């Protein structure tokens, strides 16, 4: 076992784990005050359920055996009998246990990303069960398809260094589908104040730091590819931050903290599939293009589609993930990673890798859309998906059923008048529709 590489991967695993509470702060700061605790709970509880699922069947379904290039086989329930000390990679000197822990962290953060699309509307029991079914039927198959040696897209030659398809397009498309099934918020057209913008900045900072474990860690060792991934992650993210800020200045009239933080996330997402395959110059263009396309989508296209994704989980992760995944085929170069079999379009490799990336991206979109639709339709037969109107208006932190009653952040409100005249009128209408 290579001690240096193993230590590097363990540190990277800690950084990736840290991203989930960072995301809780990011989303918690963006939502309205009445849903802060519920939103943060809906992100953080995944740290428990995802670990249990991954240990039980997730690692096996992702990496053990192969069924049609789509999914693995469960032969060691709860890892019973798995030799954690066996070498996962002789070249890098990392063992199965270290690699398993690193991959487990990805299984935590990925479902947390789509929580931003369902805040304030989805019942907790539906979300809990959905994450279980989604992990088994969507996430583990995507990991196997893209990252397992015998996976269908891996065999086809699709490049995904750290999760453009597996994590971001996957979570982004899931967010879009859930938004459509849930429908619009009751107060969809009314502008809401964010609860705590300093939390948004804190969450963004934690995510950026954690992303180094996400991207550089995917080199699986302290080597030149890890250094390259660290550099490209930084350059792409900085470019995206600046581009969004300039767009805000030109279109909104001033820079905004929300815009800077959103641009940062878009850059991180966009470079993820390409981090270990491109140069700093390629990273700049991927970061710039990712944030530009996401900005245009969120600003101009999303309002016309009129679906309700409150925190733009699809607009950031889905759209930037799609851009980054496709552009990997344009900017990938052997100069950045000698293991590549051919260069991308802009480095003399022709159209082949770009078309391969396009196929991989389209497959991910279709696969995730179809399976998520099946899961939601089946679950709705047995579990109610959306909270009651009164609970939605009052806020899930103060829900009548007490599911999310935790007042350590939001003080307990005993009188509906404390919600303001707007909610009084809406609730009065619900209680007496003829008025």
Tab-separated table of C-alpha atoms in Angstrom:
chain	number	residue	atom	x	y	z
A	1	UNK	CA	0.000	0.000	0.000
A	2	UNK	CA	1.228	3.478	-0.889
A	3	UNK	CA	0.930	5.486	2.322
A	4	UNK	CA	1.142	8.888	0.623
A	5	UNK	CA	-1.587	8.133	-1.914
A	6	UNK	CA	-3.808	6.495	0.696
A	7	UNK	CA	-3.456	9.468	3.032
A	8	UNK	CA	-4.212	11.835	0.166
A	9	UNK	CA	-7.389	9.898	-0.650
A	10	UNK	CA	-8.543	9.832	2.975
A	11	UNK	CA	-8.049	13.613	3.234
A	12	UNK	CA	-9.951	14.022	-0.047
A	13	UNK	CA	-12.766	11.891	1.384
A	14	UNK	CA	-13.021	14.194	4.405
A	15	UNK	CA	-13.179	17.222	2.102
A	16	UNK	CA	-15.959	15.666	0.006
A	17	UNK	CA	-17.907	14.785	3.155
A	18	UNK	CA	-17.528	18.394	4.341
A	19	UNK	CA	-19.337	19.532	1.176
A	20	UNK	CA	-22.699	18.205	2.403
A	21	UNK	CA	-22.960	20.405	5.530
A	22	UNK	CA	-21.574	23.201	3.333
A	23	UNK	CA	-24.459	22.632	0.942
A	24	UNK	CA	-26.854	22.740	3.917
A	25	UNK	CA	-25.616	26.250	4.733
A	26	UNK	CA	-25.735	27.271	1.062
A	27	UNK	CA	-29.348	26.132	0.587
A	28	UNK	CA	-30.392	27.171	4.104
A	29	UNK	CA	-29.219	30.717	3.468
A	30	UNK	CA	-31.088	30.969	0.168
A	31	UNK	CA	-34.538	29.839	1.308
A	32	UNK	CA	-37.114	31.910	3.159
A	33	UNK	CA	-37.022	31.980	6.955
A	34	UNK	CA	-40.011	29.660	7.334
A	35	UNK	CA	-38.177	26.737	5.658
A	36	UNK	CA	-34.592	27.109	6.894
A	37	UNK	CA	-34.509	24.218	9.371
A	38	UNK	CA	-36.414	21.870	7.085
A	39	UNK	CA	-34.076	22.612	4.185
A	40	UNK	CA	-30.932	22.050	6.230
A	41	UNK	CA	-32.369	18.856	7.715
A	42	UNK	CA	-33.337	17.601	4.256
A	43	UNK	CA	-29.706	17.958	3.161
A	44	UNK	CA	-27.912	16.782	6.288
A	45	UNK	CA	-29.933	13.635	7.069
A	46	UNK	CA	-28.627	12.196	3.787
A	47	UNK	CA	-25.246	11.785	5.515
A	48	UNK	CA	-26.874	8.950	7.456
A	49	UNK	CA	-29.136	7.246	4.954
A	50	UNK	CA	-26.593	7.339	2.108
A	51	UNK	CA	-23.821	5.779	4.213
A	52	UNK	CA	-26.063	2.937	5.418
A	53	UNK	CA	-27.293	2.235	1.880
A	54	UNK	CA	-23.812	2.360	0.386
A	55	UNK	CA	-22.382	-0.018	2.964
A	56	UNK	CA	-25.328	-2.398	2.570
A	57	UNK	CA	-25.547	-2.653	-1.220
A	58	UNK	CA	-24.214	0.509	-2.869
A	59	UNK	CA	-20.561	-0.413	-3.265
A	60	UNK	CA	-21.450	-3.851	-4.597
A	61	UNK	CA	-24.006	-2.512	-7.089
A	62	UNK	CA	-21.519	0.094	-8.244
A	63	UNK	CA	-18.315	-1.881	-8.610
A	64	UNK	CA	-18.724	-5.614	-7.959
A	65	UNK	CA	-19.424	-7.795	-11.007
A	66	UNK	CA	-21.403	-6.660	-14.012
A	67	UNK	CA	-24.888	-7.155	-15.411
A	68	UNK	CA	-25.158	-5.863	-18.968
A	69	UNK	CA	-22.826	-2.941	-18.342
A	70	UNK	CA	-25.597	-1.321	-16.265
A	71	UNK	CA	-25.307	-2.558	-12.685
A	72	UNK	CA	-23.157	-4.691	-10.416
A	73	UNK	CA	-24.095	-7.635	-8.202
A	74	UNK	CA	-24.619	-7.816	-4.442
A	75	UNK	CA	-22.559	-10.743	-3.132
A	76	UNK	CA	-21.344	-9.204	0.121
A	77	UNK	CA	-24.272	-7.626	1.993
A	78	UNK	CA	-22.992	-4.865	4.287
A	79	UNK	CA	-19.501	-5.595	2.939
A	80	UNK	CA	-19.392	-8.950	4.700
A	81	UNK	CA	-16.462	-10.854	3.262
A	82	UNK	CA	-15.024	-7.928	1.282
A	83	UNK	CA	-11.247	-7.781	1.610
A	84	UNK	CA	-10.783	-4.095	2.372
A	85	UNK	CA	-7.004	-4.520	2.462
A	86	UNK	CA	-6.822	-5.855	-1.098
A	87	UNK	CA	-5.294	-3.449	-3.598
A	88	UNK	CA	-7.782	-1.506	-5.686
A	89	UNK	CA	-4.961	-0.187	-7.849
A	90	UNK	CA	-1.492	-1.754	-7.874
A	91	UNK	CA	-0.117	1.225	-9.771
A	92	UNK	CA	-1.319	3.770	-7.197
A	93	UNK	CA	-1.033	1.486	-4.185
A	94	UNK	CA	-4.501	2.224	-2.744
A	95	UNK	CA	-6.627	-0.517	-1.216
A	96	UNK	CA	-10.311	-1.342	-1.582
A	97	UNK	CA	-11.245	0.178	1.780
A	98	UNK	CA	-9.746	3.578	0.955
A	99	UNK	CA	-11.375	3.674	-2.469
A	100	UNK	CA	-14.720	2.568	-0.993
A	101	UNK	CA	-14.664	5.377	1.580
A	102	UNK	CA	-13.909	7.962	-1.116
A	103	UNK	CA	-16.749	6.760	-3.331
A	104	UNK	CA	-19.114	6.662	-0.344
A	105	UNK	CA	-18.720	10.427	0.055
A	106	UNK	CA	-19.950	10.945	-3.521
A	107	UNK	CA	-23.032	8.882	-2.703
A	108	UNK	CA	-23.814	11.367	0.089
A	109	UNK	CA	-23.406	14.671	-1.729
A	110	UNK	CA	-25.136	13.702	-4.988
A	111	UNK	CA	-28.735	13.292	-3.726
A	112	UNK	CA	-28.262	16.341	-1.490
A	113	UNK	CA	-27.856	18.491	-4.603
A	114	UNK	CA	-31.434	18.039	-5.844
A	115	UNK	CA	-32.923	19.061	-2.477
A	116	UNK	CA	-32.707	22.657	-3.732
A	117	UNK	CA	-35.514	21.949	-6.196
A	118	UNK	CA	-38.063	20.659	-3.678
A	119	UNK	CA	-37.679	23.004	-0.697
A	120	UNK	CA	-40.902	24.012	1.007
A	121	UNK	CA	-43.119	21.567	-0.905
A	122	UNK	CA	-42.137	17.915	-0.507
A	123	UNK	CA	-43.104	15.720	2.425
A	124	UNK	CA	-40.171	14.370	4.366
A	125	UNK	CA	-41.320	10.733	4.256
A	126	UNK	CA	-41.581	10.946	0.455
A	127	UNK	CA	-38.080	12.437	0.211
A	128	UNK	CA	-36.653	9.743	2.487
A	129	UNK	CA	-38.114	6.870	0.474
A	130	UNK	CA	-37.305	8.557	-2.821
A	131	UNK	CA	-33.615	8.828	-1.928
A	132	UNK	CA	-33.527	5.112	-1.117
A	133	UNK	CA	-35.086	4.098	-4.444
A	134	UNK	CA	-33.166	6.755	-6.394
A	135	UNK	CA	-29.836	5.605	-4.992
A	136	UNK	CA	-30.493	1.967	-5.902
A	137	UNK	CA	-32.132	2.508	-9.281
A	138	UNK	CA	-30.397	5.648	-10.557
A	139	UNK	CA	-27.190	6.569	-8.743
A	140	UNK	CA	-25.499	3.171	-8.338
A	141	UNK	CA	-26.279	2.199	-11.953
A	142	UNK	CA	-24.840	5.521	-13.191
A	143	UNK	CA	-21.657	4.950	-11.186
A	144	UNK	CA	-21.321	1.475	-12.677
A	145	UNK	CA	-22.108	2.628	-16.221
A	146	UNK	CA	-19.522	5.437	-16.178
A	147	UNK	CA	-16.816	4.481	-13.656
A	148	UNK	CA	-16.788	0.692	-13.520
A	149	UNK	CA	-14.303	-0.901	-15.911
A	150	UNK	CA	-17.093	-2.931	-17.518
A	151	UNK	CA	-19.656	-0.111	-17.517
A	152	UNK	CA	-21.452	0.646	-20.752
A	153	UNK	CA	-20.360	4.283	-21.150
A	154	UNK	CA	-16.892	3.534	-19.801
A	155	UNK	CA	-16.454	0.891	-22.517
A	156	UNK	CA	-17.757	3.362	-25.095
A	157	UNK	CA	-15.013	5.817	-24.128
A	158	UNK	CA	-16.960	8.523	-22.279
A	159	UNK	CA	-14.701	10.734	-20.155
A	160	UNK	CA	-15.949	11.810	-16.733
A	161	UNK	CA	-13.105	12.597	-14.387
A	162	UNK	CA	-15.036	13.395	-11.201
A	163	UNK	CA	-18.773	13.261	-11.841
A	164	UNK	CA	-20.163	15.451	-14.609
A	165	UNK	CA	-22.621	12.755	-15.661
A	166	UNK	CA	-22.668	10.603	-12.523
A	167	UNK	CA	-23.181	13.467	-10.083
A	168	UNK	CA	-24.215	16.769	-11.631
A	169	UNK	CA	-26.273	15.936	-14.709
A	170	UNK	CA	-27.805	13.100	-12.695
A	171	UNK	CA	-28.779	15.339	-9.761
A	172	UNK	CA	-29.751	18.248	-12.041
A	173	UNK	CA	-32.142	16.184	-14.174
A	174	UNK	CA	-33.601	14.638	-11.026
A	175	UNK	CA	-34.196	18.143	-9.671
A	176	UNK	CA	-35.989	19.163	-12.869
A	177	UNK	CA	-38.246	16.095	-12.898
A	178	UNK	CA	-39.145	16.502	-9.219
A	179	UNK	CA	-39.914	20.195	-9.797
A	180	UNK	CA	-42.368	19.275	-12.543
A	181	UNK	CA	-44.080	16.580	-10.483
A	182	UNK	CA	-44.367	18.815	-7.404
A	183	UNK	CA	-45.768	21.786	-9.295
A	184	UNK	CA	-45.368	25.426	-8.410
A	185	UNK	CA	-45.305	26.898	-4.936
A	186	UNK	CA	-48.507	28.665	-3.871
A	187	UNK	CA	-46.593	31.960	-3.764
A	188	UNK	CA	-44.544	31.124	-6.878
A	189	UNK	CA	-44.727	34.595	-8.432
A	190	UNK	CA	-43.860	36.493	-5.261
A	191	UNK	CA	-40.284	37.483	-4.543
A	192	UNK	CA	-38.929	36.214	-1.234
A	193	UNK	CA	-36.048	37.479	0.846
A	194	UNK	CA	-33.209	35.047	1.412
A	195	UNK	CA	-32.816	34.007	5.044
A	196	UNK	CA	-29.090	34.609	5.463
A	197	UNK	CA	-26.735	35.668	2.663
A	198	UNK	CA	-23.599	35.270	4.853
A	199	UNK	CA	-24.600	31.584	5.134
A	200	UNK	CA	-24.704	31.424	1.344
A	201	UNK	CA	-21.144	32.766	1.155
A	202	UNK	CA	-20.039	30.381	3.908
A	203	UNK	CA	-21.642	27.440	2.115
A	204	UNK	CA	-20.074	28.448	-1.203
A	205	UNK	CA	-16.644	28.673	0.409
A	206	UNK	CA	-17.009	25.255	2.047
A	207	UNK	CA	-18.148	23.766	-1.267
A	208	UNK	CA	-15.206	25.292	-3.153
A	209	UNK	CA	-12.722	23.946	-0.592
A	210	UNK	CA	-14.422	20.547	-0.541
A	211	UNK	CA	-14.411	20.438	-4.334
A	212	UNK	CA	-10.641	20.052	-4.284
A	213	UNK	CA	-11.208	16.697	-2.630
A	214	UNK	CA	-13.930	16.014	-5.181
A	215	UNK	CA	-11.800	16.793	-8.265
A	216	UNK	CA	-8.146	16.462	-7.270
A	217	UNK	CA	-9.027	13.433	-5.162
A	218	UNK	CA	-10.414	11.701	-8.242
A	219	UNK	CA	-6.824	11.263	-9.440
A	220	UNK	CA	-6.735	8.675	-6.603
A	221	UNK	CA	-3.190	9.637	-5.685
A	222	UNK	CA	-0.823	12.521	-5.018
A	223	UNK	CA	0.463	12.766	-8.587
A	224	UNK	CA	0.694	15.166	-11.532
A	225	UNK	CA	-2.932	14.519	-12.526
A	226	UNK	CA	-4.107	15.554	-9.047
A	227	UNK	CA	-2.087	18.771	-9.301
A	228	UNK	CA	-3.537	19.410	-12.753
A	229	UNK	CA	-7.082	18.818	-11.465
A	230	UNK	CA	-6.472	21.178	-8.523
A	231	UNK	CA	-5.243	23.878	-10.903
A	232	UNK	CA	-8.014	23.492	-13.472
A	233	UNK	CA	-10.666	23.488	-10.734
A	234	UNK	CA	-9.325	26.780	-9.420
A	235	UNK	CA	-9.011	28.468	-12.821
A	236	UNK	CA	-12.446	27.386	-14.075
A	237	UNK	CA	-14.153	28.453	-10.866
A	238	UNK	CA	-12.450	31.844	-10.811
A	239	UNK	CA	-13.387	32.434	-14.453
A	240	UNK	CA	-17.009	31.499	-13.797
A	241	UNK	CA	-17.193	33.775	-10.739
A	242	UNK	CA	-15.904	36.751	-12.730
A	243	UNK	CA	-18.126	36.079	-15.753
A	244	UNK	CA	-21.316	35.913	-13.644
A	245	UNK	CA	-20.313	39.050	-11.733
A	246	UNK	CA	-19.734	40.971	-14.984
A	247	UNK	CA	-23.063	39.729	-16.390
A	248	UNK	CA	-24.797	40.961	-13.227
A	249	UNK	CA	-23.120	44.342	-13.601
A	250	UNK	CA	-24.189	44.639	-17.238
A	251	UNK	CA	-27.725	43.264	-16.954
A	252	UNK	CA	-28.800	43.763	-13.319
A	253	UNK	CA	-26.826	46.970	-12.929
A	254	UNK	CA	-24.655	45.899	-10.007
A	255	UNK	CA	-22.730	42.876	-8.742
A	256	UNK	CA	-24.608	40.662	-6.292
A	257	UNK	CA	-23.334	38.203	-3.697
A	258	UNK	CA	-25.950	35.678	-4.787
A	259	UNK	CA	-24.731	35.958	-8.377
A	260	UNK	CA	-21.060	35.610	-7.456
A	261	UNK	CA	-21.818	32.521	-5.364
A	262	UNK	CA	-24.004	31.015	-8.089
A	263	UNK	CA	-21.314	31.611	-10.704
A	264	UNK	CA	-18.780	29.945	-8.430
A	265	UNK	CA	-20.926	26.812	-8.189
A	266	UNK	CA	-21.435	26.757	-11.981
A	267	UNK	CA	-17.694	26.862	-12.554
A	268	UNK	CA	-17.086	24.053	-10.077
A	269	UNK	CA	-19.771	21.951	-11.723
A	270	UNK	CA	-18.613	22.647	-15.271
A	271	UNK	CA	-14.989	21.651	-14.701
A	272	UNK	CA	-15.799	18.468	-12.769
A	273	UNK	CA	-15.939	16.045	-15.734
A	274	UNK	CA	-12.852	17.616	-17.347
A	275	UNK	CA	-10.651	18.473	-14.354
A	276	UNK	CA	-7.952	15.859	-14.957
A	277	UNK	CA	-8.111	15.979	-18.745
A	278	UNK	CA	-7.635	19.653	-19.682
A	279	UNK	CA	-5.084	22.437	-19.372
A	280	UNK	CA	-5.555	25.703	-17.491
A	281	UNK	CA	-6.582	27.371	-20.751
A	282	UNK	CA	-9.208	24.719	-21.406
A	283	UNK	CA	-10.424	25.103	-17.821
A	284	UNK	CA	-10.892	28.834	-18.318
A	285	UNK	CA	-13.125	28.317	-21.347
A	286	UNK	CA	-15.115	25.523	-19.721
A	287	UNK	CA	-15.725	27.659	-16.616
A	288	UNK	CA	-16.666	30.693	-18.688
A	289	UNK	CA	-19.004	28.780	-21.009
A	290	UNK	CA	-20.648	26.890	-18.140
A	291	UNK	CA	-21.553	30.015	-16.202
A	292	UNK	CA	-22.591	31.902	-19.350
A	293	UNK	CA	-25.012	29.168	-20.435
A	294	UNK	CA	-26.372	28.718	-16.891
A	295	UNK	CA	-26.846	32.474	-16.507
A	296	UNK	CA	-28.761	32.699	-19.789
A	297	UNK	CA	-30.849	29.660	-18.915
A	298	UNK	CA	-31.781	30.863	-15.425
A	299	UNK	CA	-32.372	34.468	-16.516
A	300	UNK	CA	-34.160	34.038	-19.841
A	301	UNK	CA	-35.249	30.449	-20.495
A	302	UNK	CA	-36.393	29.238	-17.079
A	303	UNK	CA	-39.057	32.003	-16.704
A	304	UNK	CA	-40.573	30.926	-20.020
A	305	UNK	CA	-40.668	27.250	-19.034
A	306	UNK	CA	-42.407	28.235	-15.765
A	307	UNK	CA	-41.325	25.234	-13.724
A	308	UNK	CA	-40.535	25.849	-10.059
A	309	UNK	CA	-36.952	25.071	-9.052
A	310	UNK	CA	-36.493	27.596	-6.211
A	311	UNK	CA	-32.722	27.288	-5.802
A	312	UNK	CA	-31.890	26.500	-9.453
A	313	UNK	CA	-30.537	23.020	-8.830
A	314	UNK	CA	-31.114	22.190	-12.496
A	315	UNK	CA	-29.983	25.574	-13.794
A	316	UNK	CA	-26.635	25.236	-11.994
A	317	UNK	CA	-25.872	21.530	-11.720
A	318	UNK	CA	-27.829	20.220	-14.683
A	319	UNK	CA	-27.012	22.918	-17.226
A	320	UNK	CA	-23.377	23.505	-16.238
A	321	UNK	CA	-22.874	19.752	-15.926
A	322	UNK	CA	-24.149	19.249	-19.474
A	323	UNK	CA	-21.899	22.032	-20.817
A	324	UNK	CA	-18.847	20.698	-18.985
A	325	UNK	CA	-19.464	17.108	-20.029
A	326	UNK	CA	-19.753	17.988	-23.710
A	327	UNK	CA	-16.827	20.439	-23.722
A	328	UNK	CA	-14.581	17.768	-22.204
A	329	UNK	CA	-14.620	16.272	-25.690
A	330	UNK	CA	-13.388	19.563	-27.118
A	331	UNK	CA	-10.635	20.464	-24.631
A	332	UNK	CA	-9.278	17.085	-23.457
A	333	UNK	CA	-5.586	16.723	-24.263
A	334	UNK	CA	-2.781	14.237	-23.699
A	335	UNK	CA	-0.662	17.191	-22.585
A	336	UNK	CA	-2.748	17.285	-19.408
A	337	UNK	CA	-3.220	13.534	-18.977
A	338	UNK	CA	-1.039	11.024	-20.797
A	339	UNK	CA	-3.530	8.209	-20.175
A	340	UNK	CA	-5.916	9.637	-22.771
A	341	UNK	CA	-6.085	7.612	-25.981
A	342	UNK	CA	-6.777	10.655	-28.126
A	343	UNK	CA	-7.069	14.430	-27.967
A	344	UNK	CA	-10.248	16.435	-28.051
A	345	UNK	CA	-11.517	18.540	-30.950
A	346	UNK	CA	-9.451	21.663	-30.217
A	347	UNK	CA	-6.226	19.690	-29.844
A	348	UNK	CA	-6.259	17.896	-33.172
A	349	UNK	CA	-8.261	14.853	-32.165
A	350	UNK	CA	-11.164	15.467	-34.512
A	351	UNK	CA	-14.835	15.138	-33.682
A	352	UNK	CA	-14.747	11.625	-32.225
A	353	UNK	CA	-14.389	12.401	-28.512
A	354	UNK	CA	-16.838	15.307	-28.712
A	355	UNK	CA	-19.454	13.004	-30.232
A	356	UNK	CA	-18.717	10.355	-27.602
A	357	UNK	CA	-19.265	12.955	-24.870
A	358	UNK	CA	-22.506	14.048	-26.513
A	359	UNK	CA	-23.771	10.461	-26.572
A	360	UNK	CA	-22.820	9.962	-22.919
A	361	UNK	CA	-24.551	13.186	-21.926
A	362	UNK	CA	-27.749	12.363	-23.827
A	363	UNK	CA	-27.805	8.842	-22.406
A	364	UNK	CA	-27.542	10.223	-18.872
A	365	UNK	CA	-30.375	12.706	-19.457
A	366	UNK	CA	-32.718	10.068	-20.907
A	367	UNK	CA	-31.835	7.335	-18.412
A	368	UNK	CA	-32.252	9.550	-15.353
A	369	UNK	CA	-35.468	11.158	-16.646
A	370	UNK	CA	-37.156	7.834	-17.394
A	371	UNK	CA	-36.166	6.076	-14.173
A	372	UNK	CA	-36.974	9.061	-11.924
A	373	UNK	CA	-40.399	9.389	-13.559
A	374	UNK	CA	-41.073	5.702	-12.914
A	375	UNK	CA	-39.987	6.007	-9.265
A	376	UNK	CA	-42.136	9.087	-8.619
A	377	UNK	CA	-45.238	7.718	-10.371
A	378	UNK	CA	-44.974	4.432	-8.449
A	379	UNK	CA	-44.349	6.141	-5.101
A	380	UNK	CA	-47.268	8.542	-5.529
A	381	UNK	CA	-49.607	5.549	-5.479
A	382	UNK	CA	-48.657	4.916	-1.860
A	383	UNK	CA	-47.126	8.096	-0.428
A	384	UNK	CA	-48.353	11.664	-0.660
A	385	UNK	CA	-45.686	13.800	-2.338
A	386	UNK	CA	-46.648	17.359	-1.408
A	387	UNK	CA	-47.377	19.019	1.916
A	388	UNK	CA	-50.783	20.550	2.627
A	389	UNK	CA	-51.440	24.128	1.570
A	390	UNK	CA	-51.546	25.429	5.126
A	391	UNK	CA	-48.206	23.804	5.938
A	392	UNK	CA	-46.669	25.258	2.805
A	393	UNK	CA	-47.884	28.769	3.593
A	394	UNK	CA	-46.856	28.656	7.229
A	395	UNK	CA	-43.566	26.937	6.446
A	396	UNK	CA	-42.318	23.421	7.026
A	397	UNK	CA	-40.295	24.470	10.066
A	398	UNK	CA	-43.671	25.072	11.737
A	399	UNK	CA	-45.632	22.216	10.120
A	400	UNK	CA	-48.826	21.070	11.821
A	401	UNK	CA	-47.656	17.450	11.863
A	402	UNK	CA	-44.481	18.360	13.703
A	403	UNK	CA	-42.226	16.531	11.248
A	404	UNK	CA	-39.791	19.393	11.042
A	405	UNK	CA	-40.423	21.155	14.323
A	406	UNK	CA	-36.948	22.264	15.398
A	407	UNK	CA	-36.782	25.824	16.606
A	408	UNK	CA	-33.089	26.182	17.332
A	409	UNK	CA	-32.812	28.520	14.325
A	410	UNK	CA	-36.348	29.704	13.710
A	411	UNK	CA	-38.151	30.753	16.918
A	412	UNK	CA	-41.407	28.989	17.696
A	413	UNK	CA	-44.415	30.965	16.520
A	414	UNK	CA	-47.655	30.419	18.388
A	415	UNK	CA	-49.731	33.082	16.680
A	416	UNK	CA	-50.285	33.108	12.912
A	417	UNK	CA	-50.295	36.902	13.027
A	418	UNK	CA	-46.525	36.763	13.401
A	419	UNK	CA	-46.301	35.572	9.805
A	420	UNK	CA	-47.540	38.890	8.535
A	421	UNK	CA	-50.647	40.182	6.830
A	422	UNK	CA	-49.883	38.399	3.567
A	423	UNK	CA	-50.111	34.924	5.065
A	424	UNK	CA	-53.138	35.877	7.138
A	425	UNK	CA	-55.033	36.716	3.953
A	426	UNK	CA	-53.950	33.549	2.173
A	427	UNK	CA	-54.885	31.337	5.108
A	428	UNK	CA	-58.201	33.103	5.531
A	429	UNK	CA	-58.998	32.330	1.906
A	430	UNK	CA	-58.129	28.656	2.420
A	431	UNK	CA	-60.355	28.434	5.491
A	432	UNK	CA	-63.208	30.242	3.766
A	433	UNK	CA	-62.888	29.897	-0.050
A	434	UNK	CA	-66.161	31.766	-0.687
A	435	UNK	CA	-64.918	34.945	0.951
